[in-house]
Amino acid sequence: MTAQLYLDGVERSFDGFKAITGLSLHVRKGELRAIIGPNGAGKTTMMDIITGKTRPDKGEVFWNEKVDLTKTDEAGSARLGIGRKFQKPTVIESLSVEDNIGLALKTDRSVFATLFARQTPAHADRITELLHLVRLADERARPSADLSHGQKQWLEIGMLLAQEPELLLVDEPAAGMTDDETMRTAELLRDLAGTHTVIVVEHDMEFVRALNCKVTVLHQGRVLAEGSIDHVSANPEVVEVYLGR
Ligand code: ADP
């Protein structure tokens, strides 16, 4: 196996209900991958398994070939470089944009020490770099409360990047965004691929198309189809279960 993230034959039931059944997923280092599927397909459970929030009943989950993720927990997977961005932003609204990033850069320290710490030049450079990356360089001094919903999502991605993850799991980043923000988010995630492995769970098909990457369609806890967006959307089974046409 040469995948950075390798799931094979994964199963997970909840009270006898099979949420994940024979799931295999292989994602290469630096790859951008979109995961789509109807409600209840098992997308959240899959991400819970990757991050060690949930343990599979069966199957293999490996990270960088050697690390068995079925034996880790959420804190452990974060230490290994697996970062997860949930849908709901958790930015601290009373802080400026740059202070939110600054805080995220120092989350290994106590919050009080962090808030009153002097910023080193290297730290300031890294904040600037991250703000450019997430399209917020012009907003750095603004209170985070003033940001649009989309900008808050980008800030959250910046805060996650401050932890220097190797893999980013991003849950429905385009939900609630304007069309312009949606397209800029697709660009941002494409920029991150290469230097990061990025897995995006998403419903918005226009957004998935703009990601221009391999798509995995989940249904009933397993992979129904995989390939380009054109390839999977031409699959009659996918059309039936997901697109509903
Ligand atoms: P998706 O994210 O694709 O909507 P989920 O992974 O949330 O799918 O859920 C897959 C299935 O597993 C659903 O039918 C859901 O009700 C069930 N499920 C997920 N987590 C639990 C849980 N903790 N307890 C019971 N059922 C669960």
Coordinates of C-alpha atoms and ligand atoms in Angstrom, one line a residue:
M1 CA 0.0 0.0 0.0
T2 CA 1.4 3.4 -1.0
A3 CA -1.5 5.5 0.3
Q4 CA -0.9 8.0 3.1
L5 CA -4.4 7.2 4.3
Y6 CA -5.5 3.6 3.9
L7 CA -8.8 2.2 4.9
D8 CA -9.6 -1.3 3.9
G9 CA -12.6 -3.5 4.7
V10 CA -13.8 -1.2 7.5
E11 CA -17.1 -1.9 9.3
R12 CA -18.9 -0.1 12.0
S13 CA -22.3 -0.8 13.4
F14 CA -24.4 1.2 15.9
D15 CA -26.9 -1.0 17.8
G16 CA -26.9 -3.6 15.0
F17 CA -27.3 -1.0 12.3
K18 CA -24.4 -1.1 9.8
A19 CA -23.3 2.5 9.3
I20 CA -20.0 1.5 7.5
T21 CA -19.9 -1.8 5.7
G22 CA -16.8 -2.9 3.8
L23 CA -15.4 0.6 3.2
S24 CA -12.1 0.9 1.4
L25 CA -10.5 4.3 0.8
H26 CA -6.9 5.0 -0.4
V27 CA -5.8 8.6 -0.4
R28 CA -2.3 9.6 -1.6
K29 CA -0.1 12.1 0.1
G30 CA -0.8 15.6 -1.3
E31 CA -4.0 14.5 -2.9
L32 CA -7.3 16.5 -2.9
R33 CA -10.3 14.1 -2.6
A34 CA -14.0 14.9 -2.4
I35 CA -16.3 12.6 -0.6
I36 CA -20.0 12.9 -1.5
G37 CA -23.1 10.8 -0.7
P38 CA -26.6 11.2 0.5
N39 CA -27.5 11.7 4.2
G40 CA -26.8 8.6 6.2
A41 CA -24.2 7.4 3.7
G42 CA -21.6 7.1 6.5
K43 CA -19.4 10.2 5.7
T44 CA -19.4 11.5 9.3
T45 CA -18.7 8.0 10.7
M46 CA -15.9 7.6 8.2
M47 CA -14.3 10.8 9.4
D48 CA -14.8 9.8 13.0
I49 CA -13.0 6.6 12.3
I50 CA -10.1 8.4 10.6
T51 CA -9.7 10.7 13.5
G52 CA -10.0 8.0 16.2
K53 CA -13.3 9.4 17.5
T54 CA -14.9 6.1 16.7
R55 CA -13.3 2.7 16.4
P56 CA -14.2 0.3 13.6
D57 CA -15.5 -3.1 14.5
K58 CA -13.4 -4.6 11.7
G59 CA -10.9 -3.5 9.0
E60 CA -7.7 -1.7 8.6
V61 CA -7.0 2.0 9.0
F62 CA -3.4 3.0 8.4
W63 CA -1.6 6.4 8.3
N64 CA 1.7 6.8 6.6
E65 CA 1.8 3.0 6.1
K66 CA 2.8 2.1 9.6
V67 CA 0.5 3.9 12.1
D68 CA -2.6 2.0 13.0
L69 CA -5.3 4.6 13.4
T70 CA -7.7 2.1 15.0
K71 CA -5.6 2.3 18.1
T72 CA -5.6 6.1 18.4
D73 CA -8.0 8.7 19.7
E74 CA -8.8 12.2 18.6
A75 CA -5.9 13.8 20.5
G76 CA -3.6 11.1 19.1
S77 CA -4.7 11.6 15.5
A78 CA -4.2 15.4 15.9
R79 CA -0.7 14.8 17.1
L80 CA 0.0 12.6 14.1
G81 CA -1.0 15.5 11.8
I82 CA -4.6 14.8 11.1
G83 CA -6.6 18.0 11.3
R84 CA -10.4 18.2 11.2
K85 CA -12.5 21.2 10.4
F86 CA -16.1 20.8 11.5
Q87 CA -18.8 22.7 9.7
K88 CA -19.6 25.1 12.6
P89 CA -16.9 27.8 12.9
T90 CA -15.3 28.0 16.4
V91 CA -13.4 31.3 15.9
I92 CA -13.3 33.6 18.9
E93 CA -15.4 36.5 17.7
S94 CA -14.1 39.0 20.2
L95 CA -10.5 38.6 18.9
S96 CA -9.2 40.1 15.7
V97 CA -8.5 37.9 12.7
E98 CA -4.8 37.8 13.3
D99 CA -5.2 37.1 17.1
N100 CA -7.3 34.1 16.3
I101 CA -4.5 32.8 14.1
G102 CA -1.9 33.8 16.7
L103 CA -3.8 31.8 19.3
A104 CA -4.0 28.8 17.1
L105 CA -0.3 28.9 16.5
K106 CA 0.2 28.6 20.3
T107 CA -2.5 26.2 21.4
D108 CA 0.0 24.0 23.0
R109 CA 0.5 26.7 25.6
S110 CA -2.0 27.8 28.2
V111 CA -4.6 30.2 26.9
F112 CA -3.6 33.0 29.3
A113 CA 0.1 32.7 28.6
T114 CA -0.8 32.8 24.9
L115 CA -3.0 35.9 25.0
F116 CA -0.4 38.0 26.7
A117 CA 2.7 36.6 25.1
R118 CA 4.9 38.9 23.0
Q119 CA 4.9 37.9 19.3
T120 CA 8.2 36.9 17.9
P121 CA 9.1 38.0 14.3
A122 CA 8.9 34.4 13.1
H123 CA 5.4 34.1 14.7
A124 CA 4.3 37.3 13.0
D125 CA 5.6 36.1 9.6
R126 CA 3.8 32.9 10.0
I127 CA 0.5 34.7 10.8
T128 CA 1.0 36.8 7.7
E129 CA 1.7 33.8 5.6
L130 CA -1.4 32.0 6.9
L131 CA -3.6 35.0 6.4
H132 CA -2.5 35.3 2.7
L133 CA -3.1 31.6 2.2
V134 CA -6.7 31.9 3.5
R135 CA -7.5 35.1 1.7
L136 CA -7.7 37.3 4.8
A137 CA -4.6 39.4 4.6
D138 CA -6.7 42.6 4.2
E139 CA -8.8 41.7 7.2
R140 CA -6.1 41.0 9.7
A141 CA -7.0 43.7 12.3
R142 CA -10.7 43.4 12.0
P143 CA -12.7 41.8 14.8
S144 CA -13.6 38.3 13.7
A145 CA -17.2 39.0 14.5
D146 CA -17.3 41.4 11.5
L147 CA -16.3 38.7 9.0
S148 CA -18.8 37.1 6.6
H149 CA -19.8 33.5 7.2
G150 CA -17.4 32.5 4.4
Q151 CA -14.5 34.5 5.8
K152 CA -15.0 32.8 9.2
Q153 CA -14.7 29.5 7.5
W154 CA -11.4 30.6 5.9
L155 CA -10.2 31.8 9.2
E156 CA -11.0 28.5 10.7
I157 CA -9.0 26.8 8.0
G158 CA -6.1 29.1 8.8
M159 CA -6.4 28.2 12.4
L160 CA -6.3 24.5 11.5
L161 CA -3.3 25.1 9.2
A162 CA -1.5 26.8 12.2
Q163 CA -1.3 23.3 13.7
E164 CA 0.6 22.2 10.6
P165 CA -1.5 19.2 9.8
E166 CA -0.4 16.8 7.0
L167 CA -4.1 15.8 6.3
L168 CA -7.0 18.2 6.5
L169 CA -10.5 16.7 6.8
V170 CA -13.0 19.4 5.9
D171 CA -16.7 19.0 6.5
E172 CA -19.0 20.9 4.1
P173 CA -16.9 24.1 3.8
A174 CA -19.2 25.6 1.2
A175 CA -22.4 25.3 3.2
G176 CA -24.1 28.7 3.6
M177 CA -21.5 30.5 1.4
T178 CA -22.2 32.9 -1.5
D179 CA -21.4 31.6 -5.0
D180 CA -18.3 33.8 -5.0
E181 CA -17.1 32.5 -1.6
T182 CA -17.8 28.9 -2.7
M183 CA -15.6 29.3 -5.8
R184 CA -12.8 31.0 -3.7
T185 CA -13.0 28.2 -1.2
A186 CA -12.5 25.6 -4.0
E187 CA -9.4 27.6 -5.1
L188 CA -8.1 27.7 -1.5
L189 CA -8.4 24.0 -1.1
R190 CA -6.8 23.4 -4.4
D191 CA -3.9 25.6 -3.3
L192 CA -3.5 23.5 -0.1
A193 CA -3.3 20.2 -2.0
G194 CA 0.2 19.2 -2.9
T195 CA 1.7 20.5 0.4
H196 CA -1.2 18.9 2.3
T197 CA -3.5 16.0 1.8
V198 CA -7.1 17.3 1.7
I199 CA -10.3 15.3 2.1
V200 CA -13.5 17.4 1.6
V201 CA -17.0 16.1 2.4
E202 CA -19.4 18.2 0.5
H203 CA -23.0 18.3 -0.9
D204 CA -22.7 21.2 -3.3
M205 CA -22.0 19.6 -6.7
E206 CA -20.9 22.9 -8.3
F207 CA -18.3 23.2 -5.6
V208 CA -17.2 19.6 -6.0
R209 CA -16.8 20.3 -9.8
A210 CA -14.7 23.3 -9.0
L211 CA -12.4 21.2 -6.8
N212 CA -11.5 19.4 -10.0
C213 CA -10.3 16.3 -8.1
K214 CA -11.1 12.6 -7.7
V215 CA -14.5 12.0 -6.2
T216 CA -15.6 9.1 -3.9
V217 CA -19.3 8.5 -3.7
L218 CA -20.4 6.8 -0.5
H219 CA -23.7 5.0 -0.1
Q220 CA -24.9 2.7 2.7
G221 CA -21.5 2.8 4.3
R222 CA -19.4 1.8 1.3
V223 CA -17.9 3.2 -1.9
L224 CA -20.4 3.2 -4.7
A225 CA -18.3 4.9 -7.3
E226 CA -15.0 6.7 -7.6
G227 CA -13.4 8.9 -10.3
S228 CA -13.8 12.3 -11.8
I229 CA -17.0 14.2 -11.2
D230 CA -18.1 13.5 -14.8
H231 CA -17.3 9.8 -14.4
V232 CA -19.3 9.4 -11.1
S233 CA -22.2 11.5 -12.2
A234 CA -22.6 9.4 -15.3
N235 CA -23.0 6.3 -13.2
P236 CA -26.7 5.3 -13.1
E237 CA -26.5 4.0 -9.5
V238 CA -25.0 7.3 -8.4
V239 CA -27.7 9.2 -10.3
E240 CA -30.4 7.1 -8.6
V241 CA -29.2 7.3 -5.0
Y242 CA -27.5 10.6 -4.9
L243 CA -28.6 12.9 -7.6
G244 CA -32.2 11.7 -7.3
R245 CA -32.9 11.9 -11.0
Ligands
ADP1 P1 -23.6 11.0 6.8 O1 -22.5 11.8 7.5 O2 -23.1 10.5 5.5 O3 -24.9 11.6 6.8 P2 -23.4 9.3 9.2 O4 -22.0 8.7 9.2 O5 -23.7 10.4 10.1 O6 -23.8 9.6 7.7 O7 -24.4 8.1 9.5 C1 -24.5 6.9 8.9 C2 -25.6 6.1 9.6 O8 -25.1 5.6 10.9 C3 -26.9 6.8 9.8 O9 -27.9 6.0 9.5 C4 -26.8 7.2 11.2 O10 -28.1 7.3 11.8 C5 -26.0 6.1 11.8 N1 -25.2 6.5 13.0 C6 -24.1 7.3 12.9 N2 -23.7 7.5 14.2 C7 -24.5 6.9 15.0 C8 -24.5 6.7 16.5 N3 -23.6 7.2 17.2 N4 -25.5 5.9 17.0 C9 -26.4 5.4 16.2 N5 -26.4 5.5 14.8 C10 -25.5 6.2 14.3

